[in-house]
Each structure stands twice: as C-alpha cells, then as structure tokens.
XYZ file of C-alpha atoms in Angstrom:
748
model
C 84.427 17.231 52.953
C 84.003 13.623 52.031
C 80.859 13.399 54.131
C 79.308 16.404 52.405
C 80.260 14.996 49.008
C 78.636 11.619 49.831
C 75.516 13.390 51.119
C 75.231 15.382 47.880
C 75.614 12.207 45.759
C 72.954 10.427 47.835
C 70.457 13.310 47.417
C 71.044 13.381 43.644
C 70.504 9.602 43.454
C 67.205 9.761 45.381
C 65.976 12.662 43.244
C 66.822 10.685 40.096
C 64.950 7.646 41.425
C 61.867 9.757 42.246
C 61.894 11.388 38.826
C 62.173 8.018 37.097
C 59.469 6.503 39.307
C 56.986 9.373 38.646
C 54.050 8.130 36.532
C 53.620 9.299 32.961
C 51.751 12.574 32.761
C 48.398 12.533 30.957
C 48.639 14.727 27.924
C 44.837 14.687 27.417
C 43.055 17.689 28.865
C 39.739 16.585 30.424
C 38.017 19.977 30.521
C 38.713 22.934 28.232
C 37.615 26.369 29.378
C 36.984 29.409 27.241
C 36.051 32.929 28.231
C 32.949 34.147 26.432
C 31.601 37.656 26.600
C 28.171 37.641 28.213
C 26.773 40.080 25.667
C 27.939 37.770 22.849
C 25.940 34.895 24.343
C 22.789 36.980 24.704
C 23.014 38.658 21.285
C 23.554 35.301 19.573
C 20.534 33.888 21.391
C 18.317 36.810 20.378
C 19.140 36.263 16.680
C 17.591 32.796 16.813
C 14.121 34.200 17.612
C 13.185 31.173 19.682
C 13.106 29.993 23.306
C 15.986 28.636 25.318
C 14.096 25.348 25.808
C 14.658 24.347 22.191
C 17.691 22.107 21.649
C 18.170 23.464 18.136
C 18.349 27.045 19.452
C 20.913 26.252 22.146
C 22.938 24.167 19.657
C 23.005 27.101 17.241
C 24.227 29.437 20.035
C 26.992 26.956 20.960
C 28.015 26.655 17.330
C 28.346 30.436 16.995
C 30.403 30.658 20.221
C 32.799 27.942 19.056
C 33.062 29.559 15.633
C 33.878 32.908 17.298
C 36.760 31.193 19.139
C 37.818 29.277 16.010
C 36.903 25.917 17.529
C 34.787 22.931 16.485
C 32.542 20.550 18.422
C 34.769 17.551 17.724
C 35.720 15.752 20.940
C 33.357 17.835 23.119
C 30.539 16.447 25.241
C 27.892 18.488 23.403
C 24.808 17.409 25.453
C 26.479 18.435 28.715
C 27.554 21.788 27.271
C 24.031 22.379 25.914
C 22.518 21.771 29.357
C 25.001 24.210 30.921
C 24.368 26.803 28.239
C 20.588 26.388 28.552
C 20.876 27.125 32.308
C 22.972 30.216 31.509
C 20.425 31.453 28.938
C 17.590 30.896 31.384
C 19.316 33.097 33.970
C 20.090 35.781 31.408
C 16.482 35.865 30.150
C 15.293 36.118 33.739
C 17.682 39.011 34.435
C 16.547 40.816 31.285
C 12.882 40.427 32.257
C 13.529 41.834 35.729
C 15.487 44.807 34.370
C 12.780 45.491 31.758
C 10.185 45.755 34.502
C 12.337 48.387 36.271
C 12.769 50.453 33.114
C 14.887 50.944 30.029
C 17.795 52.428 31.994
C 18.214 49.269 34.065
C 18.189 47.180 30.898
C 20.884 49.373 29.268
C 23.021 49.129 32.381
C 22.682 45.365 32.329
C 23.782 45.237 28.693
C 26.778 47.483 29.388
C 27.716 45.245 32.307
C 27.552 42.149 30.092
C 29.779 43.785 27.476
C 32.499 44.253 30.070
C 32.193 40.853 31.771
C 32.903 37.336 30.578
C 31.577 33.908 31.344
C 33.888 30.902 31.721
C 32.334 28.109 29.651
C 33.609 24.630 30.430
C 33.860 22.218 27.526
C 34.208 18.675 28.917
C 35.599 15.953 26.706
C 33.194 13.545 25.035
C 35.363 10.614 26.063
C 35.148 11.422 29.806
C 37.855 11.616 32.454
C 41.136 9.640 32.221
C 40.005 7.397 35.064
C 36.729 6.692 33.282
C 38.585 5.803 30.069
C 40.911 3.484 31.970
C 37.945 1.773 33.647
C 36.194 1.373 30.287
C 39.350 -0.179 28.809
C 39.618 -2.573 31.744
C 35.933 -3.461 31.422
C 36.384 -4.229 27.726
C 39.345 -6.464 28.478
C 37.420 -8.285 31.215
C 34.462 -8.813 28.887
C 36.778 -10.260 26.255
C 38.229 -12.673 28.814
C 34.743 -13.646 29.937
C 33.600 -14.325 26.367
C 36.657 -16.457 25.774
C 35.994 -18.467 28.938
C 32.314 -18.889 28.018
C 33.334 -20.142 24.556
C 35.733 -22.646 26.079
C 33.077 -23.705 28.578
C 30.559 -24.246 25.767
C 33.074 -26.362 23.861
C 33.723 -28.489 26.953
C 29.975 -28.948 27.535
C 29.512 -30.103 23.929
C 32.383 -32.584 24.224
C 30.954 -33.816 27.517
C 27.514 -34.374 25.975
C 29.061 -36.295 23.084
C 31.032 -38.396 25.520
C 27.902 -39.188 27.520
C 25.980 -40.121 24.349
C 28.824 -42.358 23.220
C 28.928 -43.979 26.638
C 25.161 -44.675 26.488
C 25.499 -46.227 23.022
C 28.363 -48.440 24.184
C 26.349 -49.442 27.235
C 23.366 -50.447 25.069
C 25.627 -52.405 22.701
C 27.210 -54.196 25.641
C 23.814 -55.120 27.082
C 22.613 -56.331 23.681
C 25.733 -58.498 23.240
C 25.307 -59.975 26.708
C 21.641 -60.744 26.033
C 20.931 -64.475 25.491
C 18.796 -63.645 22.403
C 21.549 -61.672 20.743
C 22.131 -64.162 17.929
C 18.430 -64.439 17.083
C 17.398 -62.213 14.150
C 13.941 -60.672 14.024
C 12.517 -58.900 10.958
C 10.952 -55.459 11.249
C 7.271 -55.143 11.791
C 5.254 -53.317 9.172
C 4.644 -50.323 11.422
C 8.396 -49.946 11.970
C 8.924 -48.867 8.356
C 8.591 -45.222 7.388
C 6.071 -44.040 4.823
C 8.765 -43.626 2.169
C 10.070 -47.152 2.815
C 6.575 -48.638 2.525
C 6.047 -46.757 -0.748
C 9.396 -48.031 -2.060
C 8.513 -51.608 -1.132
C 5.168 -51.268 -2.885
C 6.839 -49.990 -6.063
C 9.358 -52.852 -5.976
C 6.550 -55.381 -5.604
C 4.751 -53.911 -8.606
C 7.997 -54.060 -10.601
C 8.441 -57.713 -9.710
C 4.857 -58.449 -10.824
C 5.559 -56.638 -14.085
C 8.763 -58.558 -14.741
C 7.056 -61.876 -13.970
C 4.138 -61.074 -16.281
C 6.461 -59.993 -19.095
C 8.529 -63.170 -18.716
C 5.420 -65.402 -18.839
C 3.774 -63.654 -21.794
C 6.941 -63.290 -23.857
C 7.306 -67.089 -24.077
C 3.793 -67.334 -25.523
C 4.301 -64.488 -28.027
C 2.028 -62.007 -26.272
C 2.794 -58.410 -25.315
C 1.109 -57.020 -22.143
C -0.354 -53.518 -22.484
C -1.910 -52.694 -19.141
C -2.233 -54.222 -15.680
C -5.022 -53.233 -13.245
C -4.627 -54.085 -9.576
C -6.316 -53.022 -6.336
C -4.395 -52.374 -3.115
C -5.478 -53.121 0.441
C -7.179 -49.720 0.749
C -9.432 -50.432 -2.232
C -7.530 -48.074 -4.518
C -7.304 -49.095 -8.200
C -3.864 -48.816 -9.790
C -3.040 -49.139 -13.481
C 0.368 -50.135 -14.792
C 1.238 -49.664 -18.460
C 3.911 -51.600 -20.348
C 4.460 -49.220 -23.246
C 7.648 -47.630 -21.881
C 10.045 -49.160 -19.385
C 10.897 -45.732 -17.980
C 7.321 -45.062 -16.851
C 6.539 -48.290 -15.028
C 6.680 -46.911 -11.516
C 3.844 -45.534 -9.456
C 2.793 -42.801 -9.381
C 3.064 -42.039 -13.146
C 5.028 -39.092 -14.494
C 3.032 -36.012 -15.475
C 3.451 -33.242 -18.008
C 5.011 -30.164 -16.371
C 2.391 -27.951 -18.075
C -0.290 -29.753 -16.102
C 1.214 -28.347 -12.899
C 0.815 -24.834 -14.361
C -2.801 -25.556 -15.227
C -3.526 -26.850 -11.743
C -1.715 -23.916 -10.090
C -3.769 -21.396 -12.068
C -7.024 -23.105 -11.121
C -6.011 -23.246 -7.438
C -5.129 -19.532 -7.354
C -7.947 -18.234 -9.552
C -10.662 -20.082 -7.629
C -9.094 -20.012 -4.124
C -8.863 -23.811 -3.747
C -6.786 -24.827 -0.692
C -3.792 -27.118 -1.104
C -5.160 -29.567 1.420
C -8.303 -30.069 -0.636
C -6.303 -30.573 -3.824
C -4.071 -33.083 -2.027
C -7.129 -35.206 -1.263
C -8.179 -35.085 -4.927
C -4.687 -35.984 -6.138
C -4.648 -38.996 -3.800
C -7.946 -40.260 -5.220
C -7.237 -39.527 -8.901
C -3.694 -40.542 -9.977
C -4.026 -38.706 -13.301
C -3.698 -35.391 -11.485
C -0.208 -33.963 -10.870
C 1.196 -34.576 -7.419
C 0.966 -31.797 -4.853
C 4.749 -31.552 -4.619
C 5.035 -30.636 -8.307
C 2.388 -27.917 -7.931
C 4.059 -26.473 -4.821
C 7.414 -26.486 -6.607
C 5.967 -24.540 -9.547
C 4.410 -22.063 -7.154
C 7.742 -21.515 -5.388
C 9.499 -20.953 -8.737
C 7.023 -18.227 -9.734
C 7.180 -16.617 -6.276
C 10.965 -16.345 -6.557
C 10.461 -14.136 -9.626
C 8.736 -11.560 -7.381
C 11.112 -10.648 -4.504
C 9.398 -8.687 -1.742
C 10.712 -6.438 1.010
C 8.946 -6.362 4.359
C 7.849 -3.082 5.961
C 7.953 -2.707 9.744
C 7.927 0.891 10.981
C 6.925 2.253 14.374
C 5.863 5.860 14.865
C 3.870 7.559 17.593
C 2.948 4.309 19.290
C 1.638 2.827 16.018
C 3.202 0.037 13.998
C 2.998 0.087 10.204
C 3.575 -3.271 8.498
C 3.362 -4.457 4.919
C 5.293 -5.583 1.851
C 6.689 -3.726 -1.158
C 8.469 -4.687 -4.377
C 10.742 -2.703 -6.666
C 8.826 -0.771 -9.311
C 11.768 -0.989 -11.706
C 11.940 -4.785 -11.460
C 8.156 -5.090 -11.786
C 8.103 -2.854 -14.862
C 10.937 -4.765 -16.530
C 9.260 -8.119 -15.829
C 6.033 -6.924 -17.491
C 7.709 -5.352 -20.523
C 9.880 -8.443 -21.064
C 6.797 -10.480 -22.007
C 6.662 -11.095 -25.744
C 2.964 -10.227 -25.926
C 3.703 -6.755 -24.453
C 6.369 -5.811 -27.009
C 3.988 -3.433 -28.801
C 4.162 -1.104 -25.770
C 7.825 -0.201 -26.318
C 7.981 0.147 -30.089
C 8.892 3.865 -29.858
C 11.270 3.339 -26.875
C 8.989 5.222 -24.490
C 6.215 4.238 -22.143
C 3.603 5.961 -19.977
C 2.936 4.555 -16.524
C 0.514 5.676 -13.841
C 1.109 5.097 -10.132
C -2.129 4.740 -8.178
C -3.063 4.206 -4.565
C -6.234 3.672 -2.630
C -7.273 2.692 0.868
C -9.449 -0.320 1.604
C -10.551 -2.396 4.558
C -9.963 -6.084 5.193
C -12.627 -6.622 7.817
C -13.501 -4.084 10.474
C -10.024 -3.411 11.898
C -7.560 -3.974 9.046
C -7.042 -0.723 7.113
C -4.849 -1.339 4.065
C -3.393 0.999 1.441
C -2.731 -0.637 -1.945
C -0.258 0.797 -4.447
C -0.198 -0.372 -8.062
C 1.085 0.817 -11.410
C -0.645 0.756 -14.783
C 0.761 0.969 -18.287
C -1.582 3.528 -19.843
C -1.201 2.320 -23.440
C -1.891 -1.308 -22.521
C -5.117 -2.771 -23.899
C -6.478 -3.806 -20.487
C -5.273 -0.750 -18.543
C -8.824 0.012 -17.340
C -9.407 -3.464 -15.896
C -8.053 -5.302 -12.889
C -5.675 -7.307 -15.131
C -3.866 -4.080 -16.039
C -3.051 -3.107 -12.432
C 0.153 -4.574 -11.004
C 0.529 -4.499 -7.233
C 3.587 -2.740 -5.863
C 2.861 -2.478 -2.146
C 0.302 -3.348 0.500
C 0.755 -1.585 3.827
C -1.284 -1.383 7.015
C -1.310 2.318 7.835
C -3.625 5.352 7.723
C -4.079 7.010 4.351
C -2.234 10.252 5.131
C 0.954 11.981 4.062
C 3.137 11.291 7.099
C 2.220 7.598 7.421
C 2.793 6.885 3.745
C 6.123 8.742 3.845
C 7.359 6.605 6.757
C 6.054 3.309 5.393
C 6.903 3.638 1.700
C 9.960 5.880 1.707
C 11.932 3.451 -0.478
C 9.184 3.109 -3.087
C 8.655 6.886 -3.197
C 12.356 7.574 -3.702
C 12.638 4.890 -6.389
C 9.640 6.278 -8.281
C 10.988 9.843 -8.098
C 14.338 8.676 -9.527
C 12.789 6.460 -12.231
C 13.623 7.948 -15.632
C 14.555 4.980 -17.839
C 14.484 1.177 -17.739
C 16.474 -1.336 -19.769
C 14.422 -4.101 -21.407
C 16.198 -6.637 -23.626
C 19.190 -4.290 -24.095
C 16.851 -1.417 -25.060
C 16.627 1.813 -23.071
C 13.002 2.758 -22.512
C 12.123 6.284 -21.367
C 9.421 6.450 -18.713
C 6.823 9.207 -18.500
C 5.192 9.211 -15.070
C 1.624 9.991 -14.053
C -0.270 9.870 -10.795
C -3.857 8.724 -10.266
C -6.376 8.116 -7.508
C -9.364 9.648 -5.811
C -9.174 13.215 -4.490
C -8.476 12.137 -0.920
C -5.410 10.118 -1.947
C -4.106 12.713 -4.413
C -4.447 15.595 -1.947
C -2.618 13.627 0.734
C 0.362 12.542 -1.378
C 0.711 15.980 -3.012
C 0.540 17.894 0.295
C -2.841 19.651 -0.026
C -5.401 19.660 2.803
C -8.955 18.364 2.899
C -12.092 19.419 1.045
C -13.544 21.478 3.912
C -10.868 24.151 3.546
C -11.238 27.273 1.432
C -8.698 26.199 -1.225
C -9.447 22.501 -1.620
C -8.628 22.045 -5.310
C -5.346 20.228 -5.933
C -4.683 21.777 -9.357
C -5.627 25.440 -8.847
C -6.227 28.007 -6.101
C -9.937 28.443 -6.724
C -11.768 29.445 -3.485
C -14.795 27.346 -2.640
C -17.117 30.370 -2.554
C -16.584 31.076 -6.284
C -16.794 27.530 -7.638
C -20.251 28.277 -9.036
C -19.040 31.276 -11.070
C -18.508 30.007 -14.620
C -17.157 33.361 -15.821
C -13.870 32.723 -13.996
C -10.967 31.004 -15.747
C -8.989 28.358 -13.848
C -6.177 26.186 -15.149
C -4.005 23.275 -14.003
C -0.962 24.292 -16.083
C -1.125 28.095 -16.511
C 0.108 29.886 -13.392
C -1.518 33.147 -14.519
C -4.905 31.432 -14.210
C -4.326 30.154 -10.672
C -2.470 26.904 -11.358
C -0.418 25.377 -8.577
C 3.102 23.984 -8.962
C 5.022 21.369 -6.988
C 7.696 23.892 -6.010
C 5.032 26.308 -4.780
C 3.433 23.622 -2.595
C 6.854 22.815 -1.085
C 7.444 26.484 -0.320
C 3.983 27.183 1.131
C 3.930 23.999 3.234
C 6.225 25.651 5.799
C 3.855 28.580 6.319
C 1.016 28.620 8.820
C -0.945 31.466 7.207
C -1.512 32.287 3.582
C -0.453 28.805 2.453
C -3.476 28.152 0.176
C -4.167 24.866 2.006
C -0.628 23.509 1.435
C -0.120 21.563 4.657
C 2.807 19.245 3.822
C 5.425 18.654 1.172
C 4.520 16.432 -1.800
C 5.728 12.840 -1.736
C 6.063 12.437 -5.516
C 7.913 15.612 -6.474
C 8.984 14.225 -9.850
C 5.373 14.310 -11.123
C 4.139 17.708 -12.260
C 0.564 18.588 -11.344
C -0.681 18.506 -14.985
C 0.386 14.826 -14.974
C -1.787 14.163 -11.911
C -4.944 13.104 -13.745
C -8.396 13.251 -12.061
C -10.318 10.000 -11.776
C -13.541 10.013 -13.816
C -14.978 7.061 -11.862
C -15.033 8.861 -8.511
C -16.083 12.055 -10.278
C -19.171 10.281 -11.656
C -19.985 8.592 -8.336
C -19.697 11.716 -6.192
C -21.695 13.972 -8.526
C -24.371 11.299 -8.935
C -24.476 11.007 -5.135
C -25.240 14.734 -4.974
C -28.119 14.419 -7.427
C -29.630 11.550 -5.419
C -29.013 13.375 -2.133
C -30.902 16.492 -3.236
C -33.889 14.411 -4.374
C -33.985 12.602 -1.018
C -33.550 15.900 0.846
C -36.527 17.384 -1.011
C -38.675 14.325 -0.183
C -37.614 14.539 3.470
C -38.640 18.206 3.578
C -42.025 17.247 2.145
C -42.564 14.768 4.977
C -41.840 17.615 7.420
C -41.009 15.297 10.300
C -39.336 17.144 13.148
C -37.594 14.316 14.958
C -36.479 11.185 13.135
C -36.370 7.788 14.794
C -36.157 4.258 13.486
C -39.827 3.725 14.332
C -40.957 6.845 12.477
C -39.305 5.969 9.147
C -42.204 3.792 7.857
C -44.529 6.754 8.408
C -42.625 8.992 5.981
C -44.628 8.410 2.805
C -42.399 10.375 0.394
C -39.184 8.693 1.515
C -40.881 5.303 1.344
C -41.891 6.093 -2.244
C -38.225 6.556 -3.144
C -37.280 3.341 -1.356
C -39.975 1.450 -3.247
C -38.601 2.858 -6.502
C -35.132 1.579 -5.625
C -36.540 -1.883 -4.819
C -38.620 -2.012 -8.004
C -35.629 -1.431 -10.290
C -33.797 -4.406 -8.757
C -31.470 -2.865 -6.154
C -31.742 -5.046 -3.062
C -30.641 -4.529 0.547
C -30.803 -0.728 0.357
C -32.643 1.175 3.036
C -32.761 4.365 5.107
C -31.519 4.391 8.689
C -31.321 6.973 11.462
C -28.041 7.775 13.191
C -27.757 10.490 15.842
C -31.175 11.803 14.875
C -30.223 12.300 11.217
C -31.303 10.441 8.103
C -28.591 8.304 6.509
C -28.408 5.885 3.619
C -25.785 3.785 1.857
C -24.048 5.114 -1.254
C -24.771 3.543 -4.608
C -22.209 1.854 -6.828
C -21.507 2.815 -10.432
C -23.871 0.262 -12.062
C -26.583 1.170 -9.549
C -26.249 4.879 -10.383
C -26.534 4.116 -14.094
C -29.627 2.018 -13.425
C -31.194 4.818 -11.367
C -30.412 7.361 -14.099
C -32.106 5.153 -16.717
C -35.182 4.187 -14.669
C -35.896 7.287 -12.603
C -39.249 8.986 -13.175
C -39.154 12.401 -11.567
C -42.798 13.066 -12.488
C -43.803 10.328 -10.061
C -41.152 10.889 -7.386
C -41.309 14.702 -7.115
C -44.412 15.800 -9.042
C -44.705 19.080 -7.084
C -41.084 20.166 -7.416
C -40.892 23.890 -8.277
C -38.150 23.247 -10.872
C -39.362 19.919 -12.220
C -38.496 20.530 -15.875
C -35.063 21.865 -15.001
C -34.465 18.931 -12.686
C -35.270 16.450 -15.458
C -32.875 18.265 -17.802
C -30.237 18.186 -15.054
C -30.406 14.379 -14.790
C -30.522 13.780 -18.549
C -27.694 16.194 -19.375
C -25.428 14.712 -16.709
C -25.909 11.213 -18.149
C -25.009 12.518 -21.615
C -21.940 14.371 -20.317
C -20.602 11.237 -18.628
C -21.314 9.197 -21.753
C -19.332 11.655 -23.902
C -16.517 11.677 -21.355
C -15.561 8.126 -22.354
C -15.209 9.077 -26.025
C -12.120 10.270 -27.880
C -12.324 14.049 -28.334
C -9.913 16.589 -29.785
C -9.820 20.282 -30.591
C -13.146 22.037 -30.838
C -15.040 18.987 -29.546
C -13.320 19.459 -26.167
C -14.268 23.152 -26.163
C -17.890 22.241 -26.871
C -17.773 19.658 -24.107
C -16.491 22.261 -21.641
C -19.247 24.702 -22.610
C -21.857 22.004 -22.012
C -20.371 21.351 -18.556
C -20.577 25.073 -17.733
C -24.217 25.183 -18.830
C -24.920 22.172 -16.641
C -23.364 23.900 -13.594
C -25.430 27.031 -14.261
C -28.560 24.866 -14.419
C -27.551 23.154 -11.173
C -27.068 26.529 -9.439
C -30.441 27.756 -10.706
C -32.161 24.794 -8.994
C -30.033 24.459 -5.857
C -27.753 26.758 -3.893
C -24.352 27.938 -5.096
C -22.672 26.441 -2.036
C -23.817 22.996 -3.199
C -21.259 23.041 -6.053
C -18.708 20.415 -4.995
C -14.973 20.121 -5.841
C -15.724 17.326 -8.310
C -18.106 19.623 -10.216
C -15.361 22.255 -10.394
C -12.957 19.586 -11.722
C -15.493 18.460 -14.334
C -15.734 21.975 -15.782
C -12.114 23.138 -15.689
C -9.599 20.329 -15.209
C -11.147 17.390 -17.070
C -11.203 19.259 -20.431
C -7.627 20.461 -19.910
C -6.508 16.904 -19.069
C -8.152 15.730 -22.294
C -6.146 18.305 -24.251
C -2.903 17.235 -22.563
C -3.260 13.449 -22.332
C -6.050 12.359 -24.665
C -8.849 10.126 -23.424
C -8.928 10.492 -19.630
C -10.981 7.302 -19.329
C -7.703 5.352 -19.666
C -6.650 6.887 -16.319
C -9.768 5.514 -14.604
C -9.414 3.872 -11.188
C -11.976 1.161 -11.897
C -9.278 -1.509 -12.190
C -7.737 -0.573 -8.833
C -11.152 -0.618 -7.143
C -11.687 -4.162 -8.429
C -8.185 -5.075 -7.280
C -9.063 -3.774 -3.801
C -11.979 -6.205 -3.685
C -9.726 -9.062 -4.775
C -7.089 -8.185 -2.171
C -9.743 -8.285 0.550
C -11.091 -11.599 -0.732
C -7.636 -13.139 -1.052
C -6.702 -11.941 2.432
C -9.535 -13.974 3.974
C -9.508 -16.950 1.600
C -5.861 -17.511 0.677
C -3.716 -16.460 3.663
C -3.003 -17.655 7.174
C -3.642 -14.163 8.707
C -0.076 -14.128 10.085
C 2.584 -11.503 9.512
C 3.288 -12.929 6.030
C -0.365 -12.667 4.922
C 0.154 -9.511 2.819
C 3.166 -11.094 1.133
C 1.039 -14.118 0.269
C -1.519 -11.802 -1.360
C 1.191 -10.052 -3.398
C 2.643 -13.385 -4.554
C -0.790 -14.681 -5.501
C -1.526 -11.664 -7.683
C 1.876 -12.098 -9.347
C 1.219 -15.806 -9.997
C -2.208 -15.167 -11.506
C -0.854 -12.414 -13.782
C 2.145 -14.535 -14.825
C -0.014 -17.528 -15.724
C -2.561 -15.330 -17.532
C 0.249 -13.933 -19.662
C 0.962 -17.548 -20.647
C -2.595 -17.730 -22.052
C -4.217 -19.342 -19.029
C -7.806 -18.165 -18.792
C -10.931 -19.481 -17.055
C -12.944 -21.528 -19.507
C -16.453 -20.406 -20.245
C -19.271 -22.628 -19.124
C -21.009 -24.094 -22.168
C -24.652 -24.989 -21.729
C -26.458 -27.532 -23.887
C -30.215 -27.944 -23.775
C -31.307 -31.508 -23.055
C -34.538 -31.010 -25.027
C -33.544 -29.348 -28.308
C -29.805 -30.182 -28.109
C -28.930 -26.548 -28.856
C -26.132 -24.701 -27.094
C -26.394 -21.501 -25.138
C -29.399 -22.293 -22.943
C -30.868 -24.999 -20.703
C -34.126 -26.929 -20.658
C -35.678 -24.351 -18.332
C -34.921 -21.442 -20.702
C -35.526 -23.389 -23.915
C -37.778 -21.498 -26.395
C -39.590 -24.695 -27.310
C -40.619 -25.239 -23.701
C -41.996 -21.726 -23.369
C -44.136 -22.191 -26.480
C-alpha cells in the first residue's frame, strides 16, 4: 500500500514538472484558412470585366471575398494571397474555356459543381512564421550590438590618433629643446607670412608713416591733406588725412556703389574674375567681397527648390520657386502699389519650351501681372521655374506637381496686411496650352482647345462657335476631365488638365504666335506657287540655283535687308527657315506681288489678302468695345472667305479659326488681348539661353544661377537701376546725337 502510494506521488510530481517545463504556447496563428465557394470566386472575377493577370482585378476579387467573410486585409500577406488567387483564377478560366468548347451543357454542369464545392484559401500572416519573427528579433539585437561595438571602436581609434599626434608633438619639442641652437631666435622670412599678415603689416607701416608725418607737420603749423606713395609692385596708393577713421587701405566705399557694380556685372554678363582684376588696379572701385556679399543677400530673398524626378529611364531636373512668395515680393514694392488699389489683381501664368544648345531642352514658366505697365515686355515676366523635360502633359505633371498644386489653390495673397484677391489666367502658344489643358495635337479632327469645331468645317463662316457658350460647342474643364478616360468619342481629350482652377474662357490665345503662323501661311503659299511655276520634278541642292522663280523671291528677301535666309533641300523637299515678327512686318510692307507673281490667276485678290491681314493685325492691338468688336469679327470672316476663294478650304489653319471666333470673344471678356501677348516670354527665353552659356558653370546648379540672376536684375531695376544711354557728341560741330561721320555739315 505504501509502495503504491509512493509510486502515485512520484508520477504526479513528474507530470507536474513536465507541465511546468513545457514551453509557452504561441497564441499567434501563422496561417488562417477560409472556405470559399468556387462559384463566388468566379462570379466576383467576372464582374471585374478584366483579365486575371491584372493585379488590380485580383486585389478586387480578394477584397470581395474577405468582405463576404467579414474580414479585412490587415495582418495578411496580400502579395502571396494574390499570387495564389491568380493561379486559382487561371485554372478556373481554363476549365470554363474547355467546357465552353464542349457545349453549353458542360458549362452549366461546371457551374453547378462549383456552387456545391468550396475552395480552402490560405491567408498567411504578413509578419511571417514565429521562427522567422524570432530570427528577425535576434538579428535586430545583434545589429544593435554590432553598432555599439563599432561606435566604441571608432571612439578608441580617435583617442589613439590624438595620442599619437600628441606623442609626435612632444617628440618634436624634445628634439628642439635638445638642439644646440635652441636658444637662438630667428625671425620669420617674408614668404612665411600669410597674405593677410602681409596686408596687415603694410597697413601698419602706412599708419606709422601717417603718424610721423602728422607729428612733423603739426609742430610747423601745417596740416597734411594727402599722401601719395608707390609700393614695390609699382602701384600708386593715396592716403587722405581728412578723417582718422578712413586712414587704412583699402578705403571704405559707399554701399550703394556695390549695388551699381552688381547691376552692371549682371546686366552685361561681366565675370567676377575680370572685375576682380579691375578692382585691384583701380582702388576707387568697391572690393569684390562687398559685391559678392550684396549678391548673396539678394539671392537669399529668392529661395529655390530643386527638381530631380526620374520616370521611364529619363531624369527631369530643374528649379522652381513659390508663386505666392514671388507675387508678394513683387506687390510689396512701393512703385507697384497702384496694382492693388482695388484689392484685386489679374495674373497670367505662361510657359514655353526653348533650347539651350542642341541637347538642352528647357521649359520656362513665368507669371505676368496683366495690369502692369510693362506686362508685354521681358521686364514684366517673372521666372517661376526652369526644368529640363519634354513639353508634354505627363512630364510637366511629374516635374512641376508642387507649382501646379500651388497655382490651383491660389485664391488670395496678403500684402502689407491687405488681402488681395487673385484672378488667374493662362497663356502660351497652342502647343503649350493644348498640352497643359489635356487636348491633343493639331493633326486631329478636333484640334481647337476652346470649342469642338471639326477641322473640315473651319472654312465655313456661317457656323457659330464659342469659347464660353456650351450650346455653341464650347468645351469645359470638367468635360475634358470626363472625356480623357475614353478612347473613342473623346473629342481629342487625351489627358486631364493640369490647371483645373482656370476656366477655358480665361485661357487667352496668344496674338504673337497667331500673327506669325498666319503670316507663315501667306509666305508659304507664295513660295509654293513659285515652285509650281518652276515645274522641277526632283529637287537637289545643285538644282536650286536653276529655279528662276524661287531665286526671284530669295533676291527680294535679300534686297529688303533680311540676311542669312535661303532655301535648302531636305529629303527631296524644299525647306526654308521661318521669319520672325519684325521680318514678317518688313515683308508685308515691301512685298510687290506684281513683280513676284505677275501671272497669278487671283492676283488682285491676293494683294487684298495681304493688305487686309496687315490691317486686321494692326487693329488687333487697339482698344475695342461693343460694336467695334463685331465689325472686327465680320472683317475677319470676310478675310477667311477671300482666303478660301484663292486657296483650298483645307488650308484654313487652327490659328485662322481662332482669329475669327475666339479672339473677338476674348476681347469682349478681357479687353485688349494684346496685354496677354507672349512677346515678353519669348524675349525671356532668349535671355535664359544667353545667361545659361555666359553666366553659369554648366553644373547641376546652372538653372538656379539663371533664376537668381533674373531675380537680381529685376530687384535692382525696381530700385531705379537702368543702363545709361550712350550719348554721342560730334567732334566737328560739337552737337549731340551724332558723330563726325554722320554730321550734316560733313555731308554738305
């Protein structure tokens, strides 16, 4: 009995020890399984109307399955489950295809089978297995220990290096003390002194000469005024005695002189190294350090943000500044206070692509205050961003996302404790405007940004098209956003607009590009007619001099003073360079169609076409209201009808359509559309290209240097710094305004 009792107690003790020694059970479940009806999986997949290879489709199916079981994706390894589910969908699609080939009965049987069967879907944890989590925890702890040991090792290395350096210093001191020449003192040689020390010694010597001269002359009753000396380099130095505070060399300069010098350096692209040489030779000029300090102070007023975006194997770089800060800095100028008298302001955001060399394609963004006096010039355009990227919707969206969002949210600005309401406009050539507003190119059927006019009815002046009235075919921003997702019937809406806060009536056409492109068409048709007269089948570079009619046009261009313009052949076709605005005006004034195309079948109509277009563009720059705008529109329609009577209806371009319909409506809405001209931005593009090559180091900060330079020039010009006009005086008659060569007395 006792033995059995002891045996029972021993078994209970061992069982208790084993229970206590058993490791803690893991409460975390590594894999969760759910039973899903096969028909539910397939029916959910068929609702998506897509393929099983799409991650979004499989994710949507998984979401519906979890929602059906009242579960969420939190804590689940979603990528693994998606791969498993994609494999399942692939098999189910394959089974459905096989049953469909056999007939509808086989497919119905398969569906009935799936309704009665389930699929066990495993949902592994996102954190992995318990062993994996334990190993990750151990790895983290080991890494922490390693970092601690590396830190301690680095500290010991630093202390060891200091100890070695201290030992070397003590060794040198001991050797110097033991040296027999230790007690002998030797003065420094001249070359042992630094440049600053030599300059300080020179100033002290001049001070001692001054004090000696003052002491000698004061005993005799004289007062020294100026001392001229020449140093060892042959440089003349002058020392004045009028003020004891200004007796050191170099003399103190007026801070405004540094502003003057900085404006001259920036406006005329003078390098700092060249100015440093001048300042060394002429002490009256401000020191280079003062000029550089002023430049840094002005640059700090224009903070820039760098752009560095990679997409599709391309890298987009550039700089951008805040439009709100730039607008406040301009409106805070006292001379600009007249712009905010009614607590509202109109600004236009513009953009244009340009090239800096053959490989650098830049896109410049600037804003213009429309009511400013110089809004049509380069001085009225304030740079906001310069970015190296293609001029298309997707690239601009990636590169300038911050600027686009800030402009869309810009409603008011605070200037000197006054809230100013901002009315926003958009400007640019048609290529830029179509890209940023989501409309496709000009070759499409519906190429107009403002209305849905087809290209095959542009010539019909009986139609009515509008940019603000939807009943007359006007587009809207919301409509472009909706149609951009469609592949057919989208009226050429290919992407969503970037600047959604600007309504299309506030997107104003550019009259400069309108004039250039229509004038190009007039010149092109004249050249095409002359080429047809020559009737040369195959053009080559050698055959161009033999084309008498084309050479007559080239001689006309040379005679009116346009140089370096010529025809050239490319791929067997005749090509020529486009003319600029002043060149087109000169051609319009000097052209003699009776001599160029005397046998033209519509010669009188062609002459009226050229003359009427020049008058229309001249009236376009005038202020017009009410019935004058209606008369202007009727004249434009008559001009298009005359154009169609001479040439083909398909030759009516988008700019001609804009001239007839959208320019008059813009004049009714916004007044003189010439104030929205892009001439200032085109000039700014030329300056940006020039500054890039003349005032930067071509490194990654080159575009920032260009932005800062434009800000410095504008800031100093607002402080009344302007280039001084060159005044000529004749050496013969002593009159101003001409030279000896152009003197009237010499000509007589």
